[in-house]
Amino acid sequence: MTQALSPAERYALSRNKTTNPVVDDFRQGLKFDLDPFQIAACKLLEAGNSVLVAAPTGAGKTIVAEFAVFMAMQQRSSKVFYTAPIKALSNQKFQEFVAEYGADQVGLLTGDTNINPTARIVVMTTEVLRNMLYAESDLLANLAFVVMDEVHYLADRFRGAVWEEVIIHLPTSVRLVSLSATVSNAEEFGDWLQAVRGDTEVIVSEERPVPLDQHMLVRHKLLDLFDGTGQATTSRVNPELMRIARSTGAPQSRNGNRSGGNDRRGRNSSKYRPNHTQAPRMDRAEMTDLLDEHNLLPAIFFIFSRVGCDQAVKQVLRAGVRLTTTEEREEIRHIVDERCRTLLDEDLAVLGYWEWLEGLERGVAAHHAGLLPAFKEVVEELFQKKLVRVVFATETLALGINMPARTVVLESLEKFNGEARVPITPGEYTQLTGRAGRRGIDVEGHSVIQWRDGIDPQAVASLASRRSYPLNSSFRPTYNMAVNLIDQFGRARTRESLELSFAQFQADRAVVDLARKVRSQEETLEGYEKAMTCHLGDFPEYAALRRELSDVERSGAGRADTQTRAERDSRQKKISELRRRMKAHPVHNCPDREHHARWAERWYRLKRETDQLVQQINTRTGAIAKVFDRITEVLMQLEYLKADASGELTLTDTGKTLKRIYGERDLLVAECIRHGVWANLDPAGLAAMACSLVYEPRRDESELPERFLPRGAFRGALEKTQQIWEDLQQLEARHRLPGSAPISVGLAKPMNEWARGASLDTVLFDADLAAGDFVRWTKQTIDLLDQLQNQYDPKVASTARAALDLVKRGIVAYSSVA
């Protein structure tokens, strides 16, 4: 029998219900109760605030977003936009909202997918919302909430500025629900949101919903990373690991590196003692069996290379690992057949379909950007259904997609960053291990780090204990941003709005600290000035003569052999003149001259440092607006902008073209359209050209000789395009603006062939790309062609439309949500 509530408890309960009735209704529809941070965030939303929720992966941040959707749907015509940084996450949320609210209430806009855009709940990529704001789209009517999932993406070097553009220019009537990973400066980011949007509250939760047990796999033994005896704090490293580290012949220095010298064979010469701990590491099949024995599956093995992921799957399959029952294999085949039915039979072998299917049927798969999107989506679905139990993945899996596991395995704590092997950061470690532990299923999650000789357990423990993940702005104005904002708000207001960016906010905060230091040093300078004051005359003037003499003497030292006689005579004459002036100066005969001189030297050094700080302040203050001014100057010089009679800037016809072009090469594209460079291209040629503008070559990829380029009009158009790029580089350099990377034609011929109907086998062979990479670059090509088909130039627009029809076929046209 339930215990009766006291009058006070009944009063508190009824008062709470009347205060937050929508939150109460929402909680009643859930199968579980909310955590305190979720309740706090939902109550703030109901009270009319915007919120920033920063919490670990898997903590349930999206519940707050779902409450915002619930609130919007309680009203007659309110709408909610749910933005996500990656299309896979957008697709996932779209499916979830369709299941909850019905297909007629939910839309999806991801650039290449357009489903029910007038719905009351629309899931979209952040770029789509930014473009809507600039175009003042009718779809913004009745918008009540915008959810910005994974908002920490605004630190992304390439795409981060889009988040800030949306936050700054979204109507103030729209409430913002910002969801972030745990960042160390959440309060600073919240302060900026408050300054820009008003009424924004920050909710930070550091608690993992499922505790994380951390282990190290030393040969064939699974050991806890931290001391679990109860005799020490949880931050103390397991003493057994420290003993093993000392016994491997790799003594550790304080920074975790090997100490001592190496002999000619590369062995440590100081204390090298071979023993059992240097036996070969456990292979992946053995590790899979070990995890299965310890009931630690499903697991994600993070391997920082696509080739490594694919090889791991082959290794495990060769060893005969099978993690599924007969019934599970039948279910897997049924799901795969259903999801991949639109793929052409002749493409299956090229895509490695049968080997991939064999792995799935045994409960093993890879997940990386080189996989066909259709294959990645199937792996994600099967893993969520517990049918695939081991996934070998690159770190991209840690970003956003809902694929929690019981265990995360890290085979290495280093990764290749494109230039060198570097240690993963505490933030990356937190993001990767955040996948461990399924809420509502697991009592705890597990991370397993595979032992390597020379590893320092103390350094690993430090990495695992820190939660340092600062959020830093990557915002910078672009040409497209400039013309859109000037067209909407005028130059002055645009300049003011750019000063609202998080980048400027952070710079200004740094300026505050610098200014405080300048004030402190100026006070010290006053003290030094008093200390060097001489009753006989102006000691700073005398000190300046001494410094000048010292500089002249030093400048000639060691150069006597290389100087002409005239140069030596001139230098000696100057030295004699400075000495004469010094001796004639009133303070030269002061008995305290050297005492004054010491204070003068301190004053000079501190004054030089203070002047440098002042220069930093001048550089940082208004830094974003200064870049905008330079961009404006370029646009005026190229006649995308012009000043009217009152001096206000307005867009020319070419400026209106630039309004509709988004991306790294916005101005180059606009210039090529303006000069008619692509007017004679056929659809396949325009597809190849668009691909060349978006494609980023691999570091080891050399420039192609001309014979490997598409024939016909393409080569002449490419030459003119490259000339325009060079002209823009020079113009940007004169205006102190960063240029863009050279145009890369590595994928031009394969894209041209694809548009002309070549088989997938032929195109992938010529491109030397994985299917997933080819699809990704083709989707970006489609995005640019889509912009071109909306241009005022009828010739380019019609060619772009034809090119889109040719390129959207086969594996490129596949969509799991359409």
Short mmCIF file of N, CA, C and O in Angstrom, two decimals, residues 455-569:
data_model
loop_
_atom_site.label_atom_id
_atom_site.label_comp_id
_atom_site.label_asym_id
_atom_site.label_seq_id
_atom_site.Cartn_x
_atom_site.Cartn_y
_atom_site.Cartn_z
N ILE A 455 54.15 2.03 -22.52
CA ILE A 455 53.02 2.89 -22.15
C ILE A 455 53.17 3.30 -20.69
O ILE A 455 53.72 2.55 -19.87
N ASP A 456 52.72 4.48 -20.37
CA ASP A 456 52.78 4.99 -18.99
C ASP A 456 51.37 5.00 -18.42
O ASP A 456 50.55 5.83 -18.80
N PRO A 457 51.06 4.07 -17.52
CA PRO A 457 49.70 4.01 -16.95
C PRO A 457 49.28 5.32 -16.29
O PRO A 457 48.11 5.69 -16.31
N GLN A 458 50.26 6.04 -15.71
CA GLN A 458 49.93 7.30 -15.05
C GLN A 458 49.45 8.33 -16.06
O GLN A 458 48.49 9.08 -15.82
N ALA A 459 50.08 8.35 -17.25
CA ALA A 459 49.67 9.28 -18.31
C ALA A 459 48.28 8.90 -18.83
O ALA A 459 47.46 9.78 -19.12
N VAL A 460 48.02 7.59 -18.94
CA VAL A 460 46.70 7.14 -19.39
C VAL A 460 45.65 7.55 -18.37
O VAL A 460 44.57 8.03 -18.74
N ALA A 461 45.95 7.38 -17.10
CA ALA A 461 45.01 7.76 -16.05
C ALA A 461 44.72 9.26 -16.08
O ALA A 461 43.58 9.70 -15.88
N SER A 462 45.76 10.05 -16.34
CA SER A 462 45.58 11.50 -16.44
C SER A 462 44.66 11.85 -17.60
O SER A 462 43.79 12.70 -17.49
N LEU A 463 44.86 11.17 -18.73
CA LEU A 463 44.02 11.39 -19.91
C LEU A 463 42.57 11.04 -19.60
O LEU A 463 41.64 11.75 -19.98
N ALA A 464 42.38 9.92 -18.89
CA ALA A 464 41.03 9.44 -18.59
C ALA A 464 40.33 10.28 -17.54
O ALA A 464 39.10 10.30 -17.47
N SER A 465 41.11 10.99 -16.71
CA SER A 465 40.51 11.75 -15.61
C SER A 465 40.14 13.16 -16.00
O SER A 465 39.26 13.76 -15.40
N ARG A 466 40.84 13.73 -17.00
CA ARG A 466 40.60 15.14 -17.35
C ARG A 466 39.38 15.29 -18.23
O ARG A 466 39.04 14.42 -19.00
N ARG A 467 38.73 16.41 -18.08
CA ARG A 467 37.54 16.69 -18.88
C ARG A 467 37.72 18.04 -19.60
O ARG A 467 36.83 18.86 -19.62
N SER A 468 38.93 18.27 -20.09
CA SER A 468 39.25 19.54 -20.74
C SER A 468 38.83 19.50 -22.20
O SER A 468 39.43 18.79 -23.00
N TYR A 469 37.80 20.25 -22.54
CA TYR A 469 37.32 20.28 -23.92
C TYR A 469 36.80 21.67 -24.20
O TYR A 469 35.61 21.92 -24.18
N PRO A 470 37.71 22.64 -24.40
CA PRO A 470 37.26 24.02 -24.58
C PRO A 470 36.58 24.24 -25.92
O PRO A 470 36.93 23.62 -26.92
N LEU A 471 35.60 25.11 -25.94
CA LEU A 471 34.86 25.45 -27.15
C LEU A 471 35.36 26.80 -27.65
O LEU A 471 35.18 27.82 -27.00
N ASN A 472 36.03 26.79 -28.81
CA ASN A 472 36.58 28.02 -29.37
C ASN A 472 35.97 28.29 -30.73
O ASN A 472 35.82 27.38 -31.56
N SER A 473 35.63 29.54 -30.97
CA SER A 473 34.95 29.93 -32.20
C SER A 473 35.88 29.81 -33.41
O SER A 473 37.08 30.04 -33.33
N SER A 474 35.29 29.43 -34.55
CA SER A 474 36.03 29.40 -35.82
C SER A 474 35.41 30.38 -36.82
O SER A 474 35.61 30.28 -38.01
N PHE A 475 34.63 31.33 -36.29
CA PHE A 475 33.85 32.24 -37.13
C PHE A 475 34.73 33.18 -37.95
O PHE A 475 35.73 33.70 -37.45
N ARG A 476 34.39 33.38 -39.19
CA ARG A 476 35.03 34.40 -40.03
C ARG A 476 34.03 34.82 -41.10
O ARG A 476 33.29 33.98 -41.63
N PRO A 477 33.99 36.11 -41.43
CA PRO A 477 33.07 36.56 -42.48
C PRO A 477 33.47 35.99 -43.84
O PRO A 477 34.64 35.72 -44.10
N THR A 478 32.47 35.78 -44.72
CA THR A 478 32.71 35.31 -46.09
C THR A 478 32.09 36.30 -47.07
O THR A 478 31.31 37.17 -46.68
N TYR A 479 32.40 36.15 -48.34
CA TYR A 479 31.84 37.04 -49.37
C TYR A 479 30.32 36.87 -49.44
O TYR A 479 29.58 37.86 -49.50
N ASN A 480 29.88 35.63 -49.42
CA ASN A 480 28.43 35.37 -49.48
C ASN A 480 27.73 35.98 -48.27
O ASN A 480 26.66 36.60 -48.38
N MET A 481 28.32 35.79 -47.08
CA MET A 481 27.74 36.36 -45.86
C MET A 481 27.64 37.87 -45.98
O MET A 481 26.61 38.48 -45.63
N ALA A 482 28.69 38.50 -46.51
CA ALA A 482 28.72 39.97 -46.62
C ALA A 482 27.59 40.49 -47.50
O ALA A 482 26.86 41.41 -47.11
N VAL A 483 27.41 39.90 -48.70
CA VAL A 483 26.37 40.43 -49.60
C VAL A 483 24.98 40.16 -49.05
O VAL A 483 24.07 40.99 -49.19
N ASN A 484 24.78 39.01 -48.42
CA ASN A 484 23.47 38.71 -47.85
C ASN A 484 23.11 39.67 -46.72
O ASN A 484 21.99 40.17 -46.65
N LEU A 485 24.08 39.92 -45.83
CA LEU A 485 23.79 40.77 -44.68
C LEU A 485 23.66 42.24 -45.08
O LEU A 485 22.80 42.96 -44.57
N ILE A 486 24.51 42.69 -46.00
CA ILE A 486 24.41 44.08 -46.47
C ILE A 486 23.08 44.30 -47.18
O ILE A 486 22.43 45.35 -47.01
N ASP A 487 22.64 43.31 -47.95
CA ASP A 487 21.36 43.43 -48.64
C ASP A 487 20.19 43.52 -47.65
O ASP A 487 19.22 44.24 -47.87
N GLN A 488 20.31 42.79 -46.54
CA GLN A 488 19.24 42.78 -45.54
C GLN A 488 19.30 43.96 -44.58
O GLN A 488 18.29 44.57 -44.27
N PHE A 489 20.51 44.26 -44.09
CA PHE A 489 20.62 45.20 -42.98
C PHE A 489 21.41 46.47 -43.29
O PHE A 489 21.41 47.40 -42.49
N GLY A 490 22.12 46.50 -44.43
CA GLY A 490 23.01 47.63 -44.68
C GLY A 490 24.37 47.40 -44.03
O GLY A 490 24.52 46.54 -43.16
N ARG A 491 25.36 48.20 -44.45
CA ARG A 491 26.73 47.95 -43.99
C ARG A 491 26.91 48.19 -42.49
O ARG A 491 27.52 47.38 -41.79
N ALA A 492 26.39 49.29 -41.99
CA ALA A 492 26.63 49.65 -40.59
C ALA A 492 26.06 48.59 -39.64
O ALA A 492 26.74 48.14 -38.71
N ARG A 493 24.80 48.20 -39.89
CA ARG A 493 24.18 47.22 -39.00
C ARG A 493 24.84 45.85 -39.13
O ARG A 493 24.96 45.11 -38.15
N THR A 494 25.27 45.52 -40.37
CA THR A 494 25.99 44.25 -40.56
C THR A 494 27.27 44.24 -39.74
O THR A 494 27.59 43.26 -39.08
N ARG A 495 27.99 45.34 -39.79
CA ARG A 495 29.25 45.44 -39.04
C ARG A 495 28.99 45.23 -37.54
O ARG A 495 29.74 44.53 -36.86
N GLU A 496 27.90 45.82 -37.05
CA GLU A 496 27.54 45.67 -35.64
C GLU A 496 27.18 44.22 -35.33
O GLU A 496 27.55 43.69 -34.28
N SER A 497 26.45 43.58 -36.24
CA SER A 497 26.02 42.19 -35.98
C SER A 497 27.22 41.25 -35.95
O SER A 497 27.26 40.30 -35.16
N LEU A 498 28.24 41.51 -36.78
CA LEU A 498 29.42 40.66 -36.77
C LEU A 498 30.20 40.82 -35.47
O LEU A 498 30.89 39.90 -35.03
N GLU A 499 30.09 42.00 -34.86
CA GLU A 499 30.73 42.21 -33.56
C GLU A 499 30.06 41.37 -32.47
O GLU A 499 30.59 41.24 -31.37
N LEU A 500 28.88 40.81 -32.79
CA LEU A 500 28.18 39.97 -31.82
C LEU A 500 28.65 38.51 -31.87
O LEU A 500 28.18 37.69 -31.09
N SER A 501 29.54 38.17 -32.79
CA SER A 501 29.96 36.78 -32.94
C SER A 501 30.67 36.27 -31.68
O SER A 501 31.25 37.06 -30.92
N PHE A 502 30.64 34.97 -31.49
CA PHE A 502 31.32 34.36 -30.35
C PHE A 502 32.83 34.56 -30.49
O PHE A 502 33.53 34.72 -29.49
N ALA A 503 33.32 34.60 -31.73
CA ALA A 503 34.75 34.85 -31.96
C ALA A 503 35.15 36.20 -31.37
O ALA A 503 36.17 36.31 -30.66
N GLN A 504 34.35 37.24 -31.64
CA GLN A 504 34.67 38.57 -31.12
C GLN A 504 34.47 38.61 -29.61
O GLN A 504 35.22 39.27 -28.89
N PHE A 505 33.45 37.90 -29.12
CA PHE A 505 33.17 37.83 -27.69
C PHE A 505 34.38 37.26 -26.95
O PHE A 505 34.82 37.79 -25.94
N GLN A 506 34.94 36.16 -27.51
CA GLN A 506 36.12 35.56 -26.89
C GLN A 506 37.33 36.48 -26.99
O GLN A 506 38.11 36.60 -26.05
N ALA A 507 37.47 37.12 -28.15
CA ALA A 507 38.59 38.06 -28.32
C ALA A 507 38.48 39.22 -27.34
O ALA A 507 39.47 39.65 -26.73
N ASP A 508 37.24 39.73 -27.16
CA ASP A 508 37.02 40.84 -26.23
C ASP A 508 37.33 40.44 -24.80
O ASP A 508 37.86 41.24 -24.03
N ARG A 509 36.97 39.18 -24.46
CA ARG A 509 37.28 38.73 -23.10
C ARG A 509 38.79 38.67 -22.90
O ARG A 509 39.30 39.02 -21.83
N ALA A 510 39.49 38.22 -23.94
CA ALA A 510 40.95 38.20 -23.86
C ALA A 510 41.49 39.62 -23.74
O ALA A 510 42.45 39.88 -23.01
N VAL A 511 40.84 40.56 -24.44
CA VAL A 511 41.24 41.96 -24.38
C VAL A 511 41.09 42.50 -22.97
O VAL A 511 41.93 43.27 -22.48
N VAL A 512 40.03 42.09 -22.29
CA VAL A 512 39.81 42.53 -20.90
C VAL A 512 41.00 42.13 -20.03
O VAL A 512 41.53 42.91 -19.24
N ASP A 513 41.46 40.86 -20.19
CA ASP A 513 42.60 40.39 -19.41
C ASP A 513 43.87 41.13 -19.79
O ASP A 513 44.68 41.49 -18.93
N LEU A 514 44.04 41.37 -21.11
CA LEU A 514 45.23 42.11 -21.56
C LEU A 514 45.22 43.54 -21.03
O LEU A 514 46.25 44.06 -20.58
N ALA A 515 44.04 44.17 -21.09
CA ALA A 515 43.93 45.56 -20.62
C ALA A 515 44.22 45.65 -19.12
O ALA A 515 44.86 46.61 -18.65
N ARG A 516 43.78 44.65 -18.38
CA ARG A 516 44.06 44.63 -16.94
C ARG A 516 45.57 44.56 -16.70
O ARG A 516 46.13 45.23 -15.83
N LYS A 517 46.24 43.73 -17.52
CA LYS A 517 47.69 43.58 -17.39
C LYS A 517 48.40 44.89 -17.78
O LYS A 517 49.36 45.30 -17.14
N VAL A 518 47.90 45.56 -18.84
CA VAL A 518 48.47 46.84 -19.27
C VAL A 518 48.36 47.87 -18.15
O VAL A 518 49.32 48.59 -17.84
N ARG A 519 47.17 47.95 -17.52
CA ARG A 519 46.98 48.92 -16.42
C ARG A 519 47.96 48.66 -15.28
O ARG A 519 48.56 49.59 -14.72
N SER A 520 48.13 47.37 -14.95
CA SER A 520 49.05 47.00 -13.87
C SER A 520 50.48 47.39 -14.23
O SER A 520 51.21 47.95 -13.40
N GLN A 521 50.87 47.13 -15.49
CA GLN A 521 52.24 47.44 -15.91
C GLN A 521 52.47 48.94 -16.02
O GLN A 521 53.57 49.43 -15.78
N GLU A 522 51.43 49.69 -16.39
CA GLU A 522 51.58 51.16 -16.46
C GLU A 522 51.82 51.74 -15.07
O GLU A 522 52.58 52.70 -14.91
N GLU A 523 51.16 51.14 -14.06
CA GLU A 523 51.42 51.58 -12.68
C GLU A 523 52.86 51.29 -12.28
O GLU A 523 53.52 52.11 -11.62
N THR A 524 53.34 50.11 -12.70
CA THR A 524 54.75 49.75 -12.40
C THR A 524 55.70 50.69 -13.11
O THR A 524 56.74 51.11 -12.55
N LEU A 525 55.36 51.04 -14.36
CA LEU A 525 56.21 51.98 -15.13
C LEU A 525 56.33 53.33 -14.42
O LEU A 525 57.40 53.95 -14.42
N GLU A 526 55.22 53.77 -13.82
CA GLU A 526 55.27 55.05 -13.08
C GLU A 526 56.26 54.96 -11.92
O GLU A 526 57.01 55.90 -11.64
N GLY A 527 56.26 53.80 -11.25
CA GLY A 527 57.20 53.60 -10.14
C GLY A 527 58.64 53.59 -10.63
O GLY A 527 59.53 54.20 -10.01
N TYR A 528 58.88 52.90 -11.77
CA TYR A 528 60.23 52.87 -12.34
C TYR A 528 60.68 54.29 -12.73
O TYR A 528 61.85 54.66 -12.57
N GLU A 529 59.72 55.06 -13.27
CA GLU A 529 60.04 56.43 -13.73
C GLU A 529 60.50 57.29 -12.55
O GLU A 529 61.46 58.06 -12.65
N LYS A 530 59.83 57.13 -11.42
CA LYS A 530 60.22 57.90 -10.23
C LYS A 530 61.60 57.47 -9.77
O LYS A 530 62.43 58.30 -9.35
N ALA A 531 61.84 56.14 -9.84
CA ALA A 531 63.12 55.61 -9.34
C ALA A 531 64.29 56.08 -10.19
O ALA A 531 65.43 56.18 -9.70
N MET A 532 64.06 56.35 -11.48
CA MET A 532 65.18 56.78 -12.34
C MET A 532 65.25 58.30 -12.48
O MET A 532 66.07 58.82 -13.24
N THR A 533 64.38 59.01 -11.78
CA THR A 533 64.40 60.48 -11.87
C THR A 533 65.71 61.03 -11.31
O THR A 533 66.16 60.62 -10.23
N CYS A 534 66.33 61.94 -12.05
CA CYS A 534 67.60 62.56 -11.62
C CYS A 534 67.40 64.07 -11.45
O CYS A 534 66.82 64.72 -12.33
N HIS A 535 67.90 64.62 -10.37
CA HIS A 535 67.72 66.05 -10.09
C HIS A 535 68.52 66.92 -11.05
O HIS A 535 68.29 68.13 -11.16
N LEU A 536 69.48 66.31 -11.78
CA LEU A 536 70.32 67.09 -12.68
C LEU A 536 69.74 67.27 -14.07
O LEU A 536 70.19 68.14 -14.83
N GLY A 537 68.76 66.40 -14.46
CA GLY A 537 68.21 66.55 -15.81
C GLY A 537 67.31 65.39 -16.21
O GLY A 537 66.88 64.59 -15.37
N ASP A 538 67.03 65.26 -17.52
CA ASP A 538 66.10 64.28 -18.09
C ASP A 538 66.82 62.94 -18.28
O ASP A 538 67.48 62.71 -19.29
N PHE A 539 66.64 62.03 -17.31
CA PHE A 539 67.37 60.75 -17.41
C PHE A 539 66.84 59.85 -18.53
O PHE A 539 67.65 59.17 -19.17
N PRO A 540 65.51 59.79 -18.81
CA PRO A 540 65.05 58.99 -19.95
C PRO A 540 65.73 59.40 -21.26
O PRO A 540 66.05 58.54 -22.10
N GLU A 541 65.96 60.69 -21.42
CA GLU A 541 66.64 61.16 -22.63
C GLU A 541 68.08 60.64 -22.66
O GLU A 541 68.57 60.18 -23.70
N TYR A 542 68.75 60.70 -21.53
CA TYR A 542 70.12 60.20 -21.42
C TYR A 542 70.16 58.69 -21.67
O TYR A 542 71.06 58.18 -22.37
N ALA A 543 69.19 57.97 -21.08
CA ALA A 543 69.13 56.51 -21.24
C ALA A 543 68.93 56.14 -22.72
O ALA A 543 69.48 55.14 -23.20
N ALA A 544 68.15 56.94 -23.43
CA ALA A 544 67.92 56.68 -24.85
C ALA A 544 69.22 56.82 -25.64
O ALA A 544 69.49 56.04 -26.56
N LEU A 545 70.07 57.81 -25.27
CA LEU A 545 71.37 57.97 -25.92
C LEU A 545 72.26 56.76 -25.66
O LEU A 545 72.94 56.25 -26.56
N ARG A 546 72.28 56.29 -24.43
CA ARG A 546 73.08 55.10 -24.08
C ARG A 546 72.63 53.87 -24.86
O ARG A 546 73.45 53.10 -25.36
N ARG A 547 71.30 53.70 -25.00
CA ARG A 547 70.76 52.56 -25.72
C ARG A 547 71.13 52.64 -27.20
O ARG A 547 71.50 51.65 -27.83
N GLU A 548 71.03 53.85 -27.76
CA GLU A 548 71.36 54.04 -29.17
C GLU A 548 72.84 53.74 -29.42
O GLU A 548 73.20 53.09 -30.40
N LEU A 549 73.71 54.22 -28.51
CA LEU A 549 75.14 53.95 -28.64
C LEU A 549 75.42 52.45 -28.59
O LEU A 549 76.19 51.91 -29.39
N SER A 550 74.76 51.77 -27.65
CA SER A 550 74.94 50.33 -27.50
C SER A 550 74.51 49.59 -28.77
O SER A 550 75.17 48.66 -29.23
N ASP A 551 73.38 50.02 -29.35
CA ASP A 551 72.85 49.37 -30.57
C ASP A 551 73.81 49.55 -31.74
O ASP A 551 74.07 48.62 -32.50
N VAL A 552 74.37 50.78 -31.88
CA VAL A 552 75.28 51.05 -33.00
C VAL A 552 76.57 50.23 -32.84
O VAL A 552 77.08 49.64 -33.81
N GLU A 553 77.09 50.17 -31.62
CA GLU A 553 78.31 49.39 -31.38
C GLU A 553 78.07 47.90 -31.66
O GLU A 553 78.90 47.24 -32.27
N ARG A 554 76.90 47.40 -31.23
CA ARG A 554 76.58 45.98 -31.42
C ARG A 554 76.37 45.66 -32.90
O ARG A 554 76.73 44.59 -33.37
N SER A 555 75.79 46.61 -33.65
CA SER A 555 75.49 46.36 -35.06
C SER A 555 76.75 46.18 -35.90
O SER A 555 76.73 45.54 -36.95
N GLY A 556 77.88 46.76 -35.44
CA GLY A 556 79.11 46.64 -36.22
C GLY A 556 80.00 45.50 -35.76
O GLY A 556 80.97 45.16 -36.44
N ALA A 557 79.69 44.91 -34.61
CA ALA A 557 80.53 43.84 -34.07
C ALA A 557 80.54 42.63 -35.00
O ALA A 557 79.49 42.16 -35.42
N GLY A 558 81.72 42.14 -35.29
CA GLY A 558 81.82 40.94 -36.12
C GLY A 558 81.63 41.18 -37.60
O GLY A 558 81.65 40.24 -38.39
N ARG A 559 81.43 42.47 -38.01
CA ARG A 559 81.19 42.75 -39.43
C ARG A 559 82.32 43.57 -40.05
O ARG A 559 82.21 44.08 -41.16
N ALA A 560 83.39 43.74 -39.32
CA ALA A 560 84.50 44.59 -39.81
C ALA A 560 85.03 44.11 -41.15
O ALA A 560 85.38 44.91 -42.02
N ASP A 561 85.10 42.78 -41.35
CA ASP A 561 85.66 42.23 -42.60
C ASP A 561 84.75 42.47 -43.79
O ASP A 561 85.22 42.45 -44.94
N THR A 562 83.45 42.63 -43.56
CA THR A 562 82.50 42.75 -44.68
C THR A 562 82.13 44.20 -44.97
O THR A 562 81.46 44.49 -45.95
N GLN A 563 82.53 45.14 -44.11
CA GLN A 563 82.17 46.54 -44.30
C GLN A 563 83.21 47.27 -45.17
O GLN A 563 84.41 46.97 -45.11
N THR A 564 82.71 48.23 -45.94
CA THR A 564 83.63 49.09 -46.70
C THR A 564 84.25 50.10 -45.75
O THR A 564 83.78 50.32 -44.62
N ARG A 565 85.30 50.74 -46.22
CA ARG A 565 85.96 51.75 -45.37
C ARG A 565 85.01 52.90 -45.07
O ARG A 565 84.98 53.43 -43.95
N ALA A 566 84.19 53.28 -46.07
CA ALA A 566 83.23 54.38 -45.88
C ALA A 566 82.22 54.03 -44.81
O ALA A 566 81.84 54.88 -43.98
N GLU A 567 81.74 52.75 -44.81
CA GLU A 567 80.76 52.32 -43.80
C GLU A 567 81.39 52.34 -42.40
O GLU A 567 80.75 52.75 -41.42
N ARG A 568 82.67 51.89 -42.31
CA ARG A 568 83.34 51.87 -41.00
C ARG A 568 83.55 53.30 -40.48
O ARG A 568 83.34 53.59 -39.31
N ASP A 569 83.94 54.20 -41.41
CA ASP A 569 84.15 55.60 -41.00
C ASP A 569 82.85 56.25 -40.54
O ASP A 569 82.82 56.98 -39.53
#
